CSV table of C-alpha atoms and ligand atoms in Angstrom, one decimal:
chain,number,residue,atom,x,y,z
A,1,MET,CA,11.0,-8.8,25.7
A,2,ARG,CA,12.7,-11.6,27.6
A,3,GLN,CA,9.6,-11.9,29.8
A,4,LYS,CA,7.4,-12.2,26.7
A,5,ALA,CA,9.7,-14.7,25.1
A,6,LYS,CA,9.6,-16.7,28.3
A,7,GLU,CA,5.8,-16.7,28.5
A,8,LEU,CA,5.5,-17.7,24.8
A,9,LEU,CA,7.8,-20.7,25.4
A,10,GLU,CA,6.2,-21.7,28.8
A,11,SER,CA,2.7,-21.7,27.4
A,12,GLY,CA,3.9,-23.7,24.4
A,13,GLU,CA,2.6,-21.2,22.0
A,14,VAL,CA,5.9,-21.2,20.1
A,15,LYS,CA,8.6,-23.8,19.7
A,16,VAL,CA,11.4,-21.4,19.4
A,17,VAL,CA,12.3,-17.8,19.9
A,18,ILE,CA,14.8,-16.4,17.4
A,19,GLY,CA,16.7,-13.5,18.8
A,20,TYR,CA,20.1,-11.9,19.5
A,21,GLY,CA,22.5,-13.3,22.1
A,22,GLN,CA,25.9,-12.1,23.3
A,23,GLY,CA,28.5,-12.7,20.7
A,24,SER,CA,32.2,-13.5,21.0
A,25,ALA,CA,32.9,-9.9,22.1
A,26,PRO,CA,30.9,-7.1,23.8
A,27,PHE,CA,30.6,-5.3,20.5
A,28,LYS,CA,29.2,-8.3,18.7
A,29,SER,CA,25.8,-10.1,19.0
A,30,THR,CA,25.0,-13.5,17.5
A,31,PRO,CA,21.7,-15.0,16.4
A,32,ILE,CA,20.3,-17.4,19.0
A,33,PHE,CA,17.5,-19.9,19.0
A,34,ILE,CA,15.9,-20.3,22.4
A,35,GLU,CA,13.8,-23.4,23.0
A,36,LYS,CA,13.6,-23.5,26.8
A,37,PRO,CA,11.9,-20.8,28.9
A,38,GLU,CA,14.8,-20.7,31.4
A,39,ASP,CA,17.1,-19.7,28.6
A,40,ALA,CA,15.1,-16.5,27.7
A,41,HIS,CA,17.4,-14.4,29.8
A,42,LYS,CA,20.1,-14.9,27.2
A,43,LEU,CA,18.3,-12.6,24.8
A,44,ILE,CA,19.9,-9.2,24.4
A,45,TRP,CA,18.9,-6.0,22.7
A,46,ASN,CA,21.4,-3.2,22.0
A,47,PRO,CA,23.1,-1.5,19.0
A,48,THR,CA,25.1,-4.6,18.2
A,49,CYS,CA,21.9,-6.4,17.1
A,50,VAL,CA,22.7,-5.9,13.5
A,51,ASN,CA,21.7,-9.2,11.7
A,52,ASN,CA,18.4,-9.5,9.9
A,53,LEU,CA,17.2,-12.7,11.6
A,54,THR,CA,14.3,-13.3,9.3
A,55,VAL,CA,16.6,-15.3,7.1
A,56,TYR,CA,16.1,-18.2,9.5
A,57,LEU,CA,12.3,-17.8,9.7
A,58,ARG,CA,11.2,-19.9,6.8
A,59,ASP,CA,13.0,-23.0,8.0
A,60,ALA,CA,12.0,-22.4,11.7
A,61,CYS,CA,8.3,-22.1,10.7
A,62,ARG,CA,8.5,-25.5,9.0
A,63,GLN,CA,9.2,-27.0,12.5
A,64,GLY,CA,6.3,-25.2,14.2
A,65,LYS,CA,5.3,-21.7,15.3
A,66,ALA,CA,8.2,-19.4,15.9
A,67,ALA,CA,8.7,-16.0,17.7
A,68,ILE,CA,11.2,-13.6,16.3
A,69,VAL,CA,12.9,-10.4,17.5
A,70,VAL,CA,12.9,-7.8,14.8
A,71,LYS,CA,13.9,-4.3,14.0
A,72,PRO,CA,11.5,-2.2,11.9
A,73,CYS,CA,13.6,-2.7,8.7
A,74,ASP,CA,13.8,-6.5,9.2
A,75,ALA,CA,10.1,-6.7,9.8
A,76,ARG,CA,9.6,-5.8,6.2
A,77,SER,CA,11.2,-9.1,5.2
A,78,ILE,CA,8.4,-10.9,7.2
A,79,ILE,CA,5.9,-9.0,5.1
A,80,GLU,CA,7.7,-10.2,1.9
A,81,LEU,CA,7.8,-13.8,3.1
A,82,ILE,CA,4.1,-13.8,3.8
A,83,ARG,CA,3.4,-12.0,0.5
A,84,GLU,CA,5.3,-14.7,-1.4
A,85,ASN,CA,3.7,-17.6,0.5
A,86,GLN,CA,6.9,-18.7,2.2
A,87,ILE,CA,5.3,-18.5,5.7
A,88,GLU,CA,1.8,-18.0,7.1
A,89,ARG,CA,1.1,-15.0,9.2
A,90,ASP,CA,-0.2,-17.3,11.9
A,91,ASP,CA,3.1,-19.2,12.0
A,92,VAL,CA,5.0,-16.4,13.5
A,93,VAL,CA,4.9,-14.2,16.6
A,94,ILE,CA,6.6,-10.9,15.9
A,95,LEU,CA,8.4,-9.2,18.8
A,96,ALA,CA,9.0,-5.7,17.3
A,97,MET,CA,11.7,-3.6,18.9
A,98,SER,CA,11.9,0.1,18.6
A,99,CYS,CA,15.2,0.9,17.0
A,100,PRO,CA,17.4,4.1,17.1
A,101,GLY,CA,19.9,2.5,14.7
A,102,VAL,CA,22.5,-0.2,14.7
A,103,LEU,CA,26.3,-0.1,15.1
A,104,ASN,CA,28.6,0.4,12.2
A,105,LEU,CA,31.6,-1.6,13.2
A,106,ASP,CA,33.9,0.9,11.4
A,107,ALA,CA,33.0,3.4,14.0
A,108,LEU,CA,35.1,1.5,16.5
A,109,ALA,CA,38.3,1.9,14.4
A,110,GLU,CA,39.9,4.2,17.0
A,111,ILE,CA,38.9,2.2,20.0
A,112,ASP,CA,40.9,-0.5,21.6
A,113,LEU,CA,38.6,-3.4,20.9
A,114,ALA,CA,40.0,-5.7,23.6
A,115,ASP,CA,39.0,-3.0,26.1
A,116,VAL,CA,35.4,-2.6,25.2
A,117,LYS,CA,33.0,-3.4,28.0
A,118,SER,CA,29.6,-2.5,26.6
A,119,VAL,CA,27.8,-0.8,23.7
A,120,GLU,CA,24.7,1.1,24.5
A,121,TRP,CA,22.4,3.6,22.8
A,122,HIS,CA,22.9,7.2,23.8
A,123,GLN,CA,20.7,10.2,23.0
A,124,SER,CA,23.3,11.6,20.6
A,125,GLY,CA,24.6,8.3,19.2
A,126,ILE,CA,26.2,5.2,20.7
A,127,ALA,CA,28.0,5.0,24.0
A,128,ILE,CA,31.0,2.7,24.2
A,129,LYS,CA,32.2,1.8,27.7
A,130,THR,CA,35.8,0.8,28.1
A,131,ASN,CA,38.1,0.5,31.1
A,132,ALA,CA,39.2,4.0,30.4
A,133,GLY,CA,35.7,5.4,30.6
A,134,GLU,CA,32.9,6.2,28.2
A,135,THR,CA,33.2,7.4,24.6
A,136,ILE,CA,30.2,8.8,22.8
A,137,ILE,CA,30.2,8.2,19.1
A,138,PRO,CA,27.9,10.7,17.3
A,139,SER,CA,25.1,9.2,15.2
A,140,GLU,CA,26.5,10.0,11.7
A,141,LYS,CA,29.5,8.0,12.5
A,142,ALA,CA,28.1,5.4,14.9
A,143,PHE,CA,25.2,4.1,12.8
A,144,ALA,CA,25.1,1.9,9.8
A,145,SER,CA,24.5,3.9,6.6
A,146,LYS,CA,21.0,2.4,6.1
A,147,CYS,CA,20.0,3.8,9.5
A,148,LEU,CA,21.1,7.3,8.5
A,149,SER,CA,18.3,7.2,5.8
A,150,CYS,CA,15.8,5.2,7.8
A,151,GLU,CA,12.2,6.4,7.6
A,152,LEU,CA,10.6,3.7,9.8
A,153,ALA,CA,9.3,5.0,13.0
A,154,GLU,CA,8.2,1.6,14.1
A,155,SER,CA,7.7,-1.9,12.8
A,156,PRO,CA,5.2,-2.2,9.9
A,157,ILE,CA,4.0,-5.5,11.3
A,158,ALA,CA,4.0,-6.7,14.9
A,159,ASP,CA,2.3,-8.9,17.5
A,160,LYS,CA,3.9,-7.1,20.4
A,161,LYS,CA,5.9,-3.8,20.3
A,162,PHE,CA,8.6,-2.9,22.7
A,163,GLY,CA,9.7,0.7,23.2
A,164,GLU,CA,8.3,3.9,21.8
A,165,PRO,CA,8.1,4.8,18.1
A,166,ILE,CA,11.2,6.8,17.0
A,167,GLU,CA,11.0,10.2,15.4
A,168,ARG,CA,13.1,10.0,12.2
A,169,HIS,CA,15.1,12.7,10.6
A,170,PRO,CA,17.0,11.0,7.8
A,171,ILE,CA,20.3,12.7,7.4
A,172,ARG,CA,21.3,10.9,4.2
A,173,SER,CA,19.4,10.3,1.0
A,174,LYS,CA,19.0,6.5,0.4
A,175,TYR,CA,19.5,7.2,-3.3
A,176,ALA,CA,22.7,9.3,-2.8
A,177,ASP,CA,25.0,6.6,-4.0
A,178,ILE,CA,23.1,5.5,-7.0
A,179,GLU,CA,22.5,9.1,-8.3
A,180,GLU,CA,26.2,9.4,-8.6
A,181,LEU,CA,26.3,6.4,-10.8
A,182,GLU,CA,23.3,7.4,-12.8
A,183,LYS,CA,25.2,10.5,-13.9
A,184,MET,CA,27.9,8.5,-15.6
A,185,LEU,CA,28.0,7.4,-19.2
A,186,PRO,CA,27.1,3.7,-19.8
A,187,LYS,CA,30.7,3.0,-20.7
A,188,GLU,CA,31.9,4.4,-17.4
A,189,ARG,CA,29.3,2.5,-15.4
A,190,ARG,CA,30.3,-0.7,-17.1
A,191,ALA,CA,33.9,-0.1,-16.2
A,192,TYR,CA,32.8,0.7,-12.6
A,193,TRP,CA,30.9,-2.6,-12.2
A,194,ALA,CA,33.7,-4.5,-13.9
A,195,ARG,CA,36.1,-3.1,-11.3
A,196,GLN,CA,33.8,-4.0,-8.5
A,197,PHE,CA,32.9,-7.5,-9.6
A,198,ALA,CA,36.5,-8.3,-10.5
A,199,ARG,CA,37.0,-8.5,-6.7
A,200,CYS,CA,34.2,-10.8,-5.9
A,201,ILE,CA,35.3,-14.2,-4.7
A,202,ARG,CA,31.8,-15.7,-5.1
A,203,CYS,CA,31.6,-16.9,-1.6
A,204,TYR,CA,27.8,-16.4,-2.0
A,205,ALA,CA,27.6,-14.9,1.5
A,206,CYS,CA,25.5,-12.1,0.0
A,207,ARG,CA,23.0,-14.7,-1.3
A,208,SER,CA,23.0,-16.9,1.9
A,209,VAL,CA,22.3,-14.0,4.2
A,210,CYS,CA,19.4,-12.6,2.2
A,211,PRO,CA,15.9,-13.4,3.5
A,212,GLY,CA,14.5,-12.8,0.0
A,213,CYS,CA,16.9,-15.5,-1.5
A,214,TYR,CA,14.9,-18.4,-0.2
A,215,CYS,CA,15.0,-20.8,-3.2
A,216,LYS,CA,15.9,-24.3,-2.1
A,217,GLU,CA,17.9,-24.8,-5.2
A,218,CYS,CA,19.8,-21.7,-6.4
A,219,PHE,CA,21.1,-21.5,-9.9
A,220,THR,CA,24.5,-20.8,-8.5
A,221,ASP,CA,24.6,-24.3,-6.8
A,222,LYS,CA,23.8,-26.2,-10.0
A,223,PRO,CA,26.7,-28.6,-10.8
A,224,CYS,CA,26.2,-28.0,-14.5
A,225,GLN,CA,28.3,-25.0,-15.7
A,226,LEU,CA,25.8,-23.7,-18.1
A,227,TRP,CA,24.6,-20.7,-16.3
A,228,VAL,CA,27.3,-19.6,-14.0
A,229,LEU,CA,30.8,-21.0,-14.2
A,230,ARG,CA,32.7,-22.0,-11.1
A,231,SER,CA,35.6,-19.7,-12.0
A,232,THR,CA,35.5,-16.1,-10.6
A,233,ASP,CA,36.3,-14.3,-13.8
A,234,VAL,CA,34.6,-10.9,-14.2
A,235,GLU,CA,32.1,-12.1,-16.7
A,236,SER,CA,30.8,-14.9,-14.5
A,237,ASN,CA,30.7,-12.6,-11.6
A,238,TRP,CA,28.8,-10.0,-13.6
A,239,PHE,CA,26.3,-12.6,-14.6
A,240,PHE,CA,25.9,-13.8,-11.0
A,241,HIS,CA,25.3,-10.3,-9.7
A,242,PHE,CA,23.0,-9.2,-12.4
A,243,SER,CA,20.9,-12.4,-12.0
A,244,ARG,CA,20.9,-12.0,-8.2
A,245,ALA,CA,19.6,-8.5,-8.6
A,246,MET,CA,16.9,-9.6,-11.0
A,247,HIS,CA,15.9,-12.4,-8.6
A,248,THR,CA,15.5,-10.1,-5.6
A,249,ALA,CA,13.7,-7.5,-7.7
A,250,GLY,CA,10.4,-6.5,-6.0
A,251,ARG,CA,11.3,-8.3,-2.8
A,252,CYS,CA,14.5,-6.7,-1.7
A,253,ILE,CA,13.6,-4.7,1.4
A,254,ALA,CA,17.0,-3.0,1.6
A,255,CYS,CA,18.1,-4.5,4.9
A,256,GLY,CA,21.7,-4.1,3.7
A,257,GLU,CA,22.7,-7.5,4.9
A,258,CYS,CA,24.2,-8.6,1.6
A,259,GLU,CA,26.5,-5.6,1.5
A,260,ARG,CA,27.4,-5.9,5.2
A,261,VAL,CA,28.5,-9.5,5.0
A,262,CYS,CA,30.5,-9.2,1.8
A,263,PRO,CA,34.2,-9.9,2.7
A,264,MET,CA,35.3,-7.9,-0.3
A,265,GLY,CA,33.4,-4.7,0.4
A,266,ILE,CA,31.4,-4.8,-2.9
A,267,PRO,CA,28.7,-2.1,-2.9
A,268,LEU,CA,25.7,-4.3,-3.5
A,269,MET,CA,23.3,-1.8,-2.2
A,270,ARG,CA,24.0,0.3,-5.2
A,271,LEU,CA,22.3,-2.4,-7.2
A,272,ASN,CA,19.5,-3.1,-4.8
A,273,GLN,CA,18.5,0.5,-4.3
A,274,LYS,CA,18.5,1.1,-8.0
A,275,MET,CA,16.2,-1.9,-8.5
A,276,ARG,CA,13.9,-0.6,-5.7
A,277,LYS,CA,13.8,2.8,-7.2
A,278,GLU,CA,12.8,1.5,-10.6
A,279,VAL,CA,10.1,-0.8,-9.1
A,280,ARG,CA,8.7,2.1,-7.2
A,281,GLU,CA,8.7,4.5,-10.1
A,282,MET,CA,7.4,2.1,-12.7
A,283,PHE,CA,4.9,-0.1,-10.8
A,284,GLY,CA,4.3,2.1,-7.7
A,285,GLU,CA,5.3,-0.7,-5.4
A,286,GLU,CA,7.5,-0.9,-2.4
A,287,ALA,CA,8.7,-4.3,-1.1
A,288,GLY,CA,7.9,-5.0,2.6
A,289,THR,CA,4.8,-2.8,2.9
A,290,ASN,CA,1.8,-4.9,1.9
A,291,PRO,CA,1.5,-8.6,2.7
A,292,GLU,CA,-1.7,-8.9,0.6
A,293,ALA,CA,-0.2,-7.6,-2.6
A,294,PRO,CA,0.8,-10.2,-5.3
A,295,PRO,CA,4.5,-10.4,-5.9
A,296,THR,CA,5.7,-7.5,-8.1
A,297,LEU,CA,7.0,-9.7,-11.0
A,298,GLY,CA,4.3,-12.3,-10.6
A,299,THR,CA,1.5,-9.9,-11.6
A,300,PHE,CA,0.8,-7.1,-14.0
A,301,ASP,CA,-1.4,-4.0,-14.4
A,302,LEU,CA,-3.1,-4.1,-17.8
A,303,LYS,CA,-3.6,-0.4,-18.0
A,304,ASN,CA,-0.8,1.3,-16.1
A,305,ASP,CA,2.3,-0.8,-16.7
A,306,PRO,CA,4.8,1.1,-18.8
A,307,ASP,CA,5.4,-0.4,-22.3
A,308,PRO,CA,8.9,-1.0,-23.5
A,309,CYS,CA,7.8,-0.2,-27.1
A,310,SER,CA,6.3,3.2,-26.5
A,311,GLU,CA,9.4,4.7,-25.0
B,1,MET,CA,36.2,-19.0,-24.1
B,2,LYS,CA,35.0,-15.5,-23.4
B,3,THR,CA,38.4,-14.1,-23.7
B,4,ASN,CA,38.5,-15.8,-27.1
B,5,ASN,CA,35.3,-14.0,-28.0
B,6,LEU,CA,36.8,-10.7,-27.0
B,7,LYS,CA,40.0,-11.4,-29.0
B,8,ALA,CA,37.9,-12.4,-32.0
B,9,GLU,CA,36.1,-9.2,-31.6
B,10,GLU,CA,39.2,-7.1,-31.6
B,11,THR,CA,40.6,-9.0,-34.6
B,12,ARG,CA,37.4,-8.5,-36.5
B,13,GLN,CA,37.5,-4.8,-35.6
B,14,GLU,CA,41.1,-4.4,-36.8
B,15,LYS,CA,40.3,-6.0,-40.1
B,16,GLU,CA,37.3,-3.7,-40.4
B,17,ILE,CA,35.1,-6.6,-41.1
B,18,TRP,CA,33.1,-6.2,-38.0
B,19,GLU,CA,29.5,-7.0,-38.4
B,20,PRO,CA,27.1,-6.7,-35.4
B,21,ARG,CA,26.2,-10.0,-33.9
B,22,ILE,CA,22.6,-9.9,-32.7
B,23,ILE,CA,20.6,-12.6,-31.0
B,24,GLY,CA,16.8,-12.5,-31.2
B,25,PHE,CA,14.4,-14.3,-28.8
B,26,LEU,CA,11.2,-14.6,-30.7
B,27,CYS,CA,7.9,-15.9,-29.6
B,28,ASN,CA,6.8,-19.0,-31.5
B,29,TRP,CA,3.2,-17.8,-32.1
B,30,CYS,CA,3.7,-14.3,-33.4
B,31,THR,CA,7.1,-12.9,-34.1
B,32,TYR,CA,8.7,-16.2,-35.2
B,33,ALA,CA,5.8,-16.7,-37.6
B,34,GLY,CA,6.3,-13.1,-38.6
B,35,ALA,CA,9.9,-13.8,-39.4
B,36,ASP,CA,8.8,-16.8,-41.4
B,37,LEU,CA,6.5,-14.7,-43.4
B,38,ALA,CA,9.3,-12.2,-44.0
B,39,GLY,CA,11.3,-15.0,-45.4
B,40,SER,CA,8.6,-16.6,-47.5
B,41,SER,CA,7.7,-13.2,-48.9
B,42,ARG,CA,11.4,-12.8,-49.9
B,43,LEU,CA,11.8,-9.6,-47.9
B,44,LYS,CA,15.3,-8.5,-47.4
B,45,TYR,CA,16.8,-8.0,-43.9
B,46,PRO,CA,20.3,-8.1,-42.6
B,47,PRO,CA,21.7,-11.5,-41.8
B,48,ASN,CA,23.2,-10.4,-38.5
B,49,ILE,CA,20.5,-11.8,-36.4
B,50,ARG,CA,20.6,-15.3,-34.9
B,51,VAL,CA,17.1,-16.4,-33.9
B,52,VAL,CA,16.1,-18.4,-30.9
B,53,ARG,CA,12.5,-19.6,-30.9
B,54,VAL,CA,10.8,-19.4,-27.5
B,55,PRO,CA,7.3,-20.5,-26.7
B,56,CYS,CA,6.3,-17.0,-25.5
B,57,SER,CA,7.9,-13.7,-24.7
B,58,GLY,CA,7.0,-14.6,-21.1
B,59,ARG,CA,9.5,-17.4,-21.4
B,60,VAL,CA,12.3,-14.9,-21.9
B,61,ASN,CA,14.0,-15.2,-18.5
B,62,PRO,CA,16.1,-12.1,-17.9
B,63,GLN,CA,19.0,-14.4,-17.5
B,64,LEU,CA,18.9,-15.4,-21.2
B,65,ILE,CA,19.5,-11.7,-22.0
B,66,ILE,CA,22.1,-11.2,-19.3
B,67,LYS,CA,23.9,-14.3,-20.6
B,68,ALA,CA,23.8,-13.1,-24.2
B,69,PHE,CA,25.6,-9.9,-23.1
B,70,GLU,CA,28.0,-11.8,-20.9
B,71,ARG,CA,28.9,-13.9,-23.9
B,72,GLY,CA,29.6,-10.8,-25.9
B,73,PHE,CA,26.7,-10.3,-28.2
B,74,ASP,CA,26.5,-6.8,-29.7
B,75,GLY,CA,22.7,-6.6,-29.4
B,76,VAL,CA,19.7,-8.5,-28.1
B,77,LEU,CA,16.2,-8.3,-29.6
B,78,VAL,CA,13.2,-9.7,-27.9
B,79,SER,CA,9.8,-9.8,-29.5
B,80,GLY,CA,6.4,-11.3,-28.9
B,81,CYS,CA,2.7,-11.0,-29.6
B,82,HIS,CA,1.0,-7.6,-29.2
B,83,PRO,CA,-0.7,-7.0,-25.9
B,84,GLY,CA,-4.0,-8.8,-26.0
B,85,ASP,CA,-2.8,-11.3,-28.6
B,86,CYS,CA,-0.8,-13.6,-26.4
B,87,HIS,CA,-1.3,-17.3,-27.3
B,88,TYR,CA,-1.2,-18.0,-23.5
B,89,ALA,CA,-3.5,-15.0,-22.8
B,90,LYS,CA,-1.2,-13.1,-20.6
B,91,GLY,CA,2.4,-14.2,-20.9
B,92,ASN,CA,3.4,-11.0,-22.7
B,93,TYR,CA,2.0,-8.9,-19.8
B,94,PHE,CA,4.3,-10.6,-17.4
B,95,ALA,CA,7.1,-10.2,-19.9
B,96,ARG,CA,6.4,-6.5,-20.2
B,97,ARG,CA,7.0,-5.9,-16.5
B,98,ARG,CA,10.2,-7.9,-16.4
B,99,ILE,CA,11.6,-6.4,-19.6
B,100,MET,CA,10.9,-2.9,-18.5
B,101,LEU,CA,12.9,-3.5,-15.3
B,102,LEU,CA,15.6,-5.3,-17.1
B,103,LYS,CA,15.9,-2.5,-19.6
B,104,GLN,CA,16.5,0.0,-16.9
B,105,MET,CA,19.0,-2.3,-15.2
B,106,LEU,CA,20.9,-3.1,-18.4
B,107,GLU,CA,21.5,0.6,-18.8
B,108,TYR,CA,22.5,1.0,-15.2
B,109,MET,CA,25.0,-1.9,-15.5
B,110,GLY,CA,26.6,-0.1,-18.4
B,111,ILE,CA,25.1,-1.7,-21.5
B,112,GLU,CA,24.2,1.1,-24.0
B,113,PRO,CA,20.4,1.3,-24.3
B,114,GLU,CA,20.9,1.0,-28.1
B,115,ARG,CA,22.0,-2.6,-27.7
B,116,PHE,CA,18.7,-3.9,-26.5
B,117,HIS,CA,15.4,-3.7,-28.3
B,118,PHE,CA,11.9,-5.0,-27.5
B,119,ASP,CA,9.0,-5.0,-29.9
B,120,TRP,CA,5.6,-6.4,-30.4
B,121,ILE,CA,5.4,-8.1,-33.9
B,122,SER,CA,2.5,-10.3,-35.0
B,123,ALA,CA,2.5,-13.3,-37.3
B,124,ALA,CA,1.0,-11.1,-40.1
B,125,GLU,CA,3.7,-8.4,-39.7
B,126,GLY,CA,6.5,-9.9,-41.9
B,127,GLN,CA,7.2,-6.4,-43.2
B,128,LYS,CA,7.5,-5.0,-39.7
B,129,PHE,CA,9.9,-7.8,-38.7
B,130,ALA,CA,12.2,-7.0,-41.6
B,131,GLU,CA,12.1,-3.3,-40.8
B,132,VAL,CA,12.8,-3.8,-37.1
B,133,VAL,CA,15.7,-6.1,-37.7
B,134,GLU,CA,17.1,-3.6,-40.3
B,135,GLN,CA,16.7,-0.6,-38.0
B,136,PHE,CA,18.1,-2.4,-35.0
B,137,THR,CA,21.1,-3.7,-36.8
B,138,GLU,CA,21.9,-0.2,-38.0
B,139,GLN,CA,21.4,1.1,-34.4
B,140,VAL,CA,23.8,-1.5,-33.0
B,141,ARG,CA,26.3,-0.9,-35.8
B,142,LYS,CA,26.4,2.8,-34.8
B,143,VAL,CA,27.3,2.1,-31.2
B,144,GLY,CA,30.0,-0.3,-32.4
B,145,PRO,CA,31.4,-3.6,-31.2
B,146,PHE,CA,30.6,-4.6,-27.7
B,147,MET,CA,33.8,-5.1,-25.8
B,148,GLY,CA,32.4,-7.4,-23.2
B,149,VAL,CA,31.1,-6.9,-19.7
B,150,GLY,CA,34.5,-7.3,-18.2
B,151,ALA,CA,36.1,-4.4,-20.1
B,152,ARG,CA,37.7,-1.9,-17.7
C,1,SF4,S1,17.4,0.9,9.2
C,1,SF4,FE1,16.0,1.8,10.8
C,1,SF4,S2,15.0,0.1,11.7
C,1,SF4,FE2,16.8,-0.7,10.6
C,1,SF4,S3,18.4,-0.9,12.0
C,1,SF4,FE3,18.6,1.1,11.1
C,1,SF4,S4,17.4,2.5,12.3
C,1,SF4,FE4,16.9,0.4,12.9
C,2,SF4,S1,29.5,-11.7,-0.5
C,2,SF4,FE1,30.8,-10.4,-1.7
C,2,SF4,S2,32.5,-11.7,-2.4
C,2,SF4,FE2,30.9,-13.0,-1.6
C,2,SF4,S3,29.8,-13.6,-3.5
C,2,SF4,FE3,28.7,-11.8,-2.6
C,2,SF4,S4,29.6,-10.0,-3.6
C,2,SF4,FE4,31.0,-11.8,-4.0
C,3,SF4,S1,19.2,-8.2,-1.4
C,3,SF4,FE1,20.4,-7.5,0.3
C,3,SF4,S2,19.4,-5.7,1.1
C,3,SF4,FE2,17.9,-6.7,-0.2
C,3,SF4,S3,16.8,-8.0,1.2
C,3,SF4,FE3,18.5,-9.3,0.4
C,3,SF4,S4,20.1,-9.0,1.9
C,3,SF4,FE4,18.6,-7.4,2.3
């Protein structure tokens, strides 16, 4: 992958390679933007490569052709960006990695973080090397929850693939969490969300990290207080989250970034997965699979769309 | 302001003078004209509905509805031209997708499904408009006052 990145920069085919670099600690990676071929060695690929880098792609492509390192799940965001005319297919070189799963930081709870030397994939999970030796964390614990329900053997879109396709055996249903909520009474669900949103500090990290939230001007940034108030009362938070969910409807590819970055631990995937489930059941569509399809809510199906009056 | 709304709600309830507060987003070309017809034909329907005239059911941004519930309305009605009759040819088809999705999500967010109603009502259907408002108002009355999205 480094070699390919180097070649792409040397030949001038791309202006920048977006990838993962070593973060501030061995168990963290950080997004890096490589512009010189001699810097290509800084690229890394291991279980700490958690971020969905496609959030940077739209702006990068405005400057010229870009190459990007992606996991299969992230690659679906590229499909969405193409589908919604945010980038051209020819503007991007997709370096698709084969991915056994990424690190769930909580898995390191019992390990002395200052002691960690490296984090590598292991056949039964993730291997953490420390001064004291090697600890193998089993898959169910080591991987992010989205990886436990991952069904993608390889990237759905790629220019060059690295590594072999992965045989998937999801050990968790992606709808497990929402089914629990679906069973409640409306009143109980309302209370559930009110409790969740009461904690939101509206830092908007969930919005900023989302590759699907690409609007230059977001309704949340409007100085007028008509739509969403500056204050973080439950009602305003509810309005913000419900709107965000409707805005990502049909384009959320369930990369889980919004939930991961939330400093308050708000279970945003419970909103996203519900939305994805409804879109699939009602319109037979799944975001991140077909770059040719018109955007879900920017089109309609005369004959097959369900009708809210005939229910 | 919202807390005031809630307080007002409680007071109204205590005094047992609670009346459902309903907001209706009606398409200018069909349902709004239908409502007009209901009025000029002197049909009776409950005064609980506040009407907002929109150019098309396709104009009804989901945020309008979300906002109405955030502000504590007891029920929201959206209505436009029948499929095939849209003044802008296909606005109501886009609306249909959005509204279907929103309907599912409202329920998932904990708004009782009885509080939201969508219907196709043409300019000639003054009678239907009166009936829909009548039925919907009763339906909302049955689920009772909406205590707000922040109620825990
Ligand atoms: S969801 Fe799948 S592709 Fe994405 S990080 Fe997890 S295992 Fe890899
Ligand atoms: S990241 Fe979390 S706290 Fe910040 S706005 Fe989003 S939900 Fe709220
Ligand atoms: S809404 Fe969350 S899960 Fe969906 S694409 Fe955006 S960041 Fe990823």
